[in-house]
Short mmCIF file of C-alpha atoms in Angstrom, two decimals:
data_model
loop_
_atom_site.label_atom_id
_atom_site.label_comp_id
_atom_site.label_asym_id
_atom_site.label_seq_id
_atom_site.Cartn_x
_atom_site.Cartn_y
_atom_site.Cartn_z
CA UNK T 20 20.33 43.71 -42.00
CA UNK T 21 23.71 41.71 -41.52
CA UNK T 22 27.37 42.08 -41.64
CA UNK T 23 29.83 41.62 -44.36
CA UNK T 24 30.02 37.89 -45.38
CA UNK T 25 29.78 37.35 -49.10
CA UNK T 26 31.65 36.16 -52.14
CA UNK T 27 31.67 37.05 -55.80
CA UNK T 28 29.23 34.29 -56.24
CA UNK T 29 26.84 35.71 -53.56
CA UNK T 30 27.07 32.31 -51.40
CA UNK T 31 28.24 33.59 -48.28
CA UNK T 32 32.15 34.18 -47.38
CA UNK T 33 34.57 31.54 -48.72
CA UNK T 34 32.88 28.45 -46.92
CA UNK T 35 29.57 29.66 -47.70
CA UNK T 36 28.91 31.15 -44.34
CA UNK T 37 27.40 34.71 -43.51
CA UNK T 38 26.25 36.17 -40.18
CA UNK T 39 23.46 38.89 -39.09
CA UNK T 40 23.16 41.32 -36.60
CA UNK T 41 19.94 39.96 -35.45
CA UNK T 42 21.54 38.68 -31.86
CA UNK T 43 24.57 39.23 -29.82
CA UNK T 44 27.71 37.46 -31.05
CA UNK T 45 30.52 36.03 -29.18
CA UNK T 46 32.94 39.01 -28.73
CA UNK T 47 34.48 39.56 -25.40
CA UNK T 48 34.13 43.63 -26.06
CA UNK T 49 32.34 45.42 -23.15
CA UNK T 50 31.14 48.94 -23.17
CA UNK T 51 31.47 51.36 -20.31
CA UNK T 52 27.91 51.84 -19.23
CA UNK T 53 28.51 55.58 -19.64
CA UNK T 54 29.57 55.09 -23.19
CA UNK T 55 26.59 52.94 -23.93
CA UNK T 56 24.06 54.80 -26.07
CA UNK T 57 21.68 52.53 -27.81
CA UNK T 58 20.87 48.86 -27.42
CA UNK T 59 19.15 46.61 -30.13
CA UNK T 60 15.68 45.53 -28.57
CA UNK T 61 14.80 41.66 -29.24
CA UNK T 62 11.67 42.87 -31.47
CA UNK T 63 13.67 44.79 -33.74
CA UNK T 64 16.27 41.83 -34.63
CA UNK T 65 13.85 39.89 -37.32
CA UNK T 66 13.34 43.43 -38.75
CA UNK T 67 17.10 43.98 -39.10
CA UNK T 68 17.49 40.92 -41.22
CA UNK T 69 15.97 42.66 -44.27
CA UNK T 70 18.28 44.22 -46.61
CA UNK T 71 18.07 48.28 -46.72
CA UNK T 72 18.68 48.43 -50.43
CA UNK T 73 19.35 46.26 -53.84
CA UNK T 74 21.99 43.27 -53.44
CA UNK T 75 25.19 43.32 -55.76
CA UNK T 76 27.32 40.12 -55.80
CA UNK T 77 29.80 41.79 -58.26
CA UNK T 78 32.10 44.48 -56.69
CA UNK T 79 32.82 46.19 -60.08
CA UNK T 80 29.15 46.44 -60.72
CA UNK T 81 28.50 47.89 -57.52
CA UNK T 82 31.05 50.53 -57.84
CA UNK T 83 29.77 51.84 -61.13
CA UNK T 84 26.94 52.69 -59.29
CA UNK T 85 28.91 54.61 -56.63
CA UNK T 86 29.11 58.37 -57.41
CA UNK T 87 30.28 59.72 -53.99
CA UNK T 88 31.57 58.74 -50.56
CA UNK T 89 31.83 55.04 -50.06
CA UNK T 90 31.39 53.79 -46.43
CA UNK T 91 32.18 49.96 -46.09
CA UNK T 92 30.81 48.30 -43.03
CA UNK T 93 32.70 44.93 -42.49
CA UNK T 94 35.66 42.88 -43.20
CA UNK T 95 35.01 40.97 -46.15
CA UNK T 96 32.93 43.68 -47.61
CA UNK T 97 36.04 46.22 -47.26
CA UNK T 98 38.28 43.23 -48.52
CA UNK T 99 36.34 42.93 -51.76
CA UNK T 100 36.04 46.42 -52.62
CA UNK T 101 40.17 46.84 -52.16
CA UNK T 102 40.43 43.89 -54.28
CA UNK T 103 38.41 45.77 -56.97
CA UNK T 104 41.01 48.77 -56.52
CA UNK T 105 38.61 50.82 -54.39
CA UNK T 106 39.38 52.10 -51.09
CA UNK T 107 36.35 53.14 -49.21
CA UNK T 108 36.32 56.71 -48.07
CA UNK T 109 35.44 55.08 -44.45
CA UNK T 110 35.76 51.55 -43.50
CA UNK T 111 34.37 49.58 -40.19
CA UNK T 112 36.04 46.35 -39.55
CA UNK T 113 36.14 44.17 -36.59
CA UNK T 114 38.79 41.36 -37.79
CA UNK T 115 35.71 38.81 -37.86
CA UNK T 116 33.10 37.06 -39.90
CA UNK T 117 30.55 34.85 -39.03
CA UNK T 118 31.60 35.95 -35.40
CA UNK T 119 35.12 34.02 -36.13
CA UNK T 120 38.14 35.54 -36.74
CA UNK T 121 38.95 36.45 -40.44
CA UNK T 122 41.76 34.85 -42.29
CA UNK T 123 45.05 36.77 -42.42
CA UNK T 124 44.88 37.74 -45.63
CA UNK T 125 41.88 39.42 -44.93
CA UNK T 126 42.91 40.69 -41.69
CA UNK T 127 46.27 42.41 -43.27
CA UNK T 128 44.41 44.14 -46.11
CA UNK T 129 41.65 45.77 -44.07
CA UNK T 130 43.69 46.66 -41.16
CA UNK T 131 46.72 48.32 -42.92
CA UNK T 132 45.73 51.55 -42.89
CA UNK T 133 43.77 51.46 -39.63
CA UNK T 134 43.44 55.23 -38.49
CA UNK T 135 40.71 54.99 -35.30
CA UNK T 136 39.62 52.47 -32.80
CA UNK T 137 36.39 52.28 -31.08
CA UNK T 138 34.79 49.82 -28.80
CA UNK T 139 31.28 48.70 -29.80
CA UNK T 140 30.02 45.40 -28.14
CA UNK T 141 27.45 43.33 -30.07
CA UNK T 142 23.65 44.66 -30.29
CA UNK T 143 25.02 48.14 -29.10
CA UNK T 144 25.70 51.34 -30.69
CA UNK T 145 28.26 53.54 -28.53
CA UNK T 146 29.43 56.70 -28.10
CA UNK T 147 32.97 55.75 -28.81
CA UNK T 148 31.83 54.46 -32.41
CA UNK T 149 29.70 57.47 -33.13
CA UNK T 150 32.68 59.79 -32.07
CA UNK T 151 35.06 57.70 -34.44
CA UNK T 152 32.28 57.61 -37.24
CA UNK T 153 31.98 61.23 -37.47
CA UNK T 154 35.61 61.94 -37.26
CA UNK T 155 36.22 59.68 -40.09
CA UNK T 156 33.51 61.19 -41.99
CA UNK T 157 35.15 64.52 -41.64
CA UNK T 158 38.47 63.46 -42.82
CA UNK T 159 39.78 64.23 -46.40
CA UNK T 160 41.63 61.00 -46.86
CA UNK T 161 40.25 57.20 -46.64
CA UNK T 162 40.02 56.20 -42.80
CA UNK T 163 39.31 52.76 -41.34
CA UNK T 164 38.35 52.00 -38.06
CA UNK T 165 39.05 48.91 -36.35
CA UNK T 166 36.06 48.23 -33.98
CA UNK T 167 36.60 45.96 -30.99
CA UNK T 168 33.38 44.00 -30.82
CA UNK T 169 31.03 44.25 -33.58
CA UNK T 170 30.76 46.76 -36.44
CA UNK T 171 27.41 45.41 -37.66
CA UNK T 172 25.10 47.96 -36.29
CA UNK T 173 27.16 50.82 -37.52
CA UNK T 174 25.82 51.16 -40.73
CA UNK T 175 22.35 52.74 -39.35
CA UNK T 176 24.06 55.68 -38.01
CA UNK T 177 26.69 56.01 -40.99
CA UNK T 178 23.50 56.08 -43.11
CA UNK T 179 22.29 58.94 -41.27
CA UNK T 180 25.66 60.69 -40.88
CA UNK T 181 26.64 60.21 -44.57
CA UNK T 182 26.15 62.96 -47.07
CA UNK T 183 23.44 62.74 -49.73
CA UNK T 184 24.47 60.58 -52.65
CA UNK T 185 27.04 58.65 -50.37
CA UNK T 186 26.78 54.74 -50.75
CA UNK T 187 26.97 52.64 -47.55
CA UNK T 188 27.33 48.86 -48.47
CA UNK T 189 27.36 45.92 -46.06
CA UNK T 190 26.79 42.02 -46.56
CA UNK T 191 23.76 40.01 -46.91
CA UNK T 192 23.95 36.26 -45.97
CA UNK T 193 24.37 34.24 -48.84
CA UNK T 194 23.35 36.83 -51.47
CA UNK T 195 25.96 39.53 -51.60
CA UNK T 196 26.43 43.10 -50.90
CA UNK T 197 23.83 45.55 -49.88
CA UNK T 198 24.41 49.10 -51.64
CA UNK T 199 22.35 51.85 -49.76
CA UNK T 200 22.40 55.04 -51.50
CA UNK T 201 22.01 57.85 -49.20
CA UNK T 202 18.78 60.12 -49.87
CA UNK T 203 16.63 61.96 -47.26
CA UNK T 204 13.89 58.96 -47.73
CA UNK T 205 16.35 56.43 -46.59
CA UNK T 206 17.78 58.46 -44.00
CA UNK T 207 14.56 59.30 -42.43
CA UNK T 208 13.56 55.52 -42.57
CA UNK T 209 16.72 54.54 -40.55
CA UNK T 210 16.20 57.72 -38.06
CA UNK T 211 12.81 56.05 -37.28
CA UNK T 212 14.40 52.66 -36.98
CA UNK T 213 16.64 53.93 -34.56
CA UNK T 214 14.32 55.67 -32.61
CA UNK T 215 12.91 52.38 -31.61
CA UNK T 216 16.30 51.48 -30.05
CA UNK T 217 16.75 51.17 -26.14
CA UNK T 218 18.77 53.77 -24.54
CA UNK T 219 20.00 57.14 -24.67
CA UNK T 220 18.35 58.40 -27.89
CA UNK T 221 18.32 61.79 -27.22
CA UNK T 222 22.43 61.84 -26.31
CA UNK T 223 22.77 59.67 -29.70
CA UNK T 224 21.10 62.40 -31.82
CA UNK T 225 22.90 65.03 -30.31
CA UNK T 226 26.26 63.37 -30.94
CA UNK T 227 25.27 62.21 -34.60
CA UNK T 228 24.13 65.61 -35.60
#
């Protein structure tokens, strides 16, 4: 599983680069220890490099398969969906790609309608981020969450919290966009995965559910 870097040709970002969530990035964000819920263990990093759903390189083709709520994780994925005239119902962005600052065009496009903010350091899932995600899903209008840190791992709680039939989209390095259609089966798979994280899992599930 990775963040949002791709282009319509499936070659990563505009420079052909892409990043993943298999290790900590370079963000300076630091969570309050009381806010930290889950931490990605080392033995899961390689497993999270595998896509959780089919990969699509064409935003229009992907959107043709979207029937319900659309959640975008990452700046470049969000940008390409906006360029295809579809504003995600929930977008999670951190103004970075390949752990470098996104260019100004992308940053302005994806943060124009920022509604919520959350702190979520690399390789963590924080209470702040879970609260923001749940709040966004309850709203009746498109909501953008600007994350101070990294948004990559937030695709996982998004899949669990999203309604049946929703689409969660994130990027796969050098390949395109991963489209996860939310079903009971994929939700159970992600629950099992999250239960292997370190941290306060009981608190995490209480907040998310």
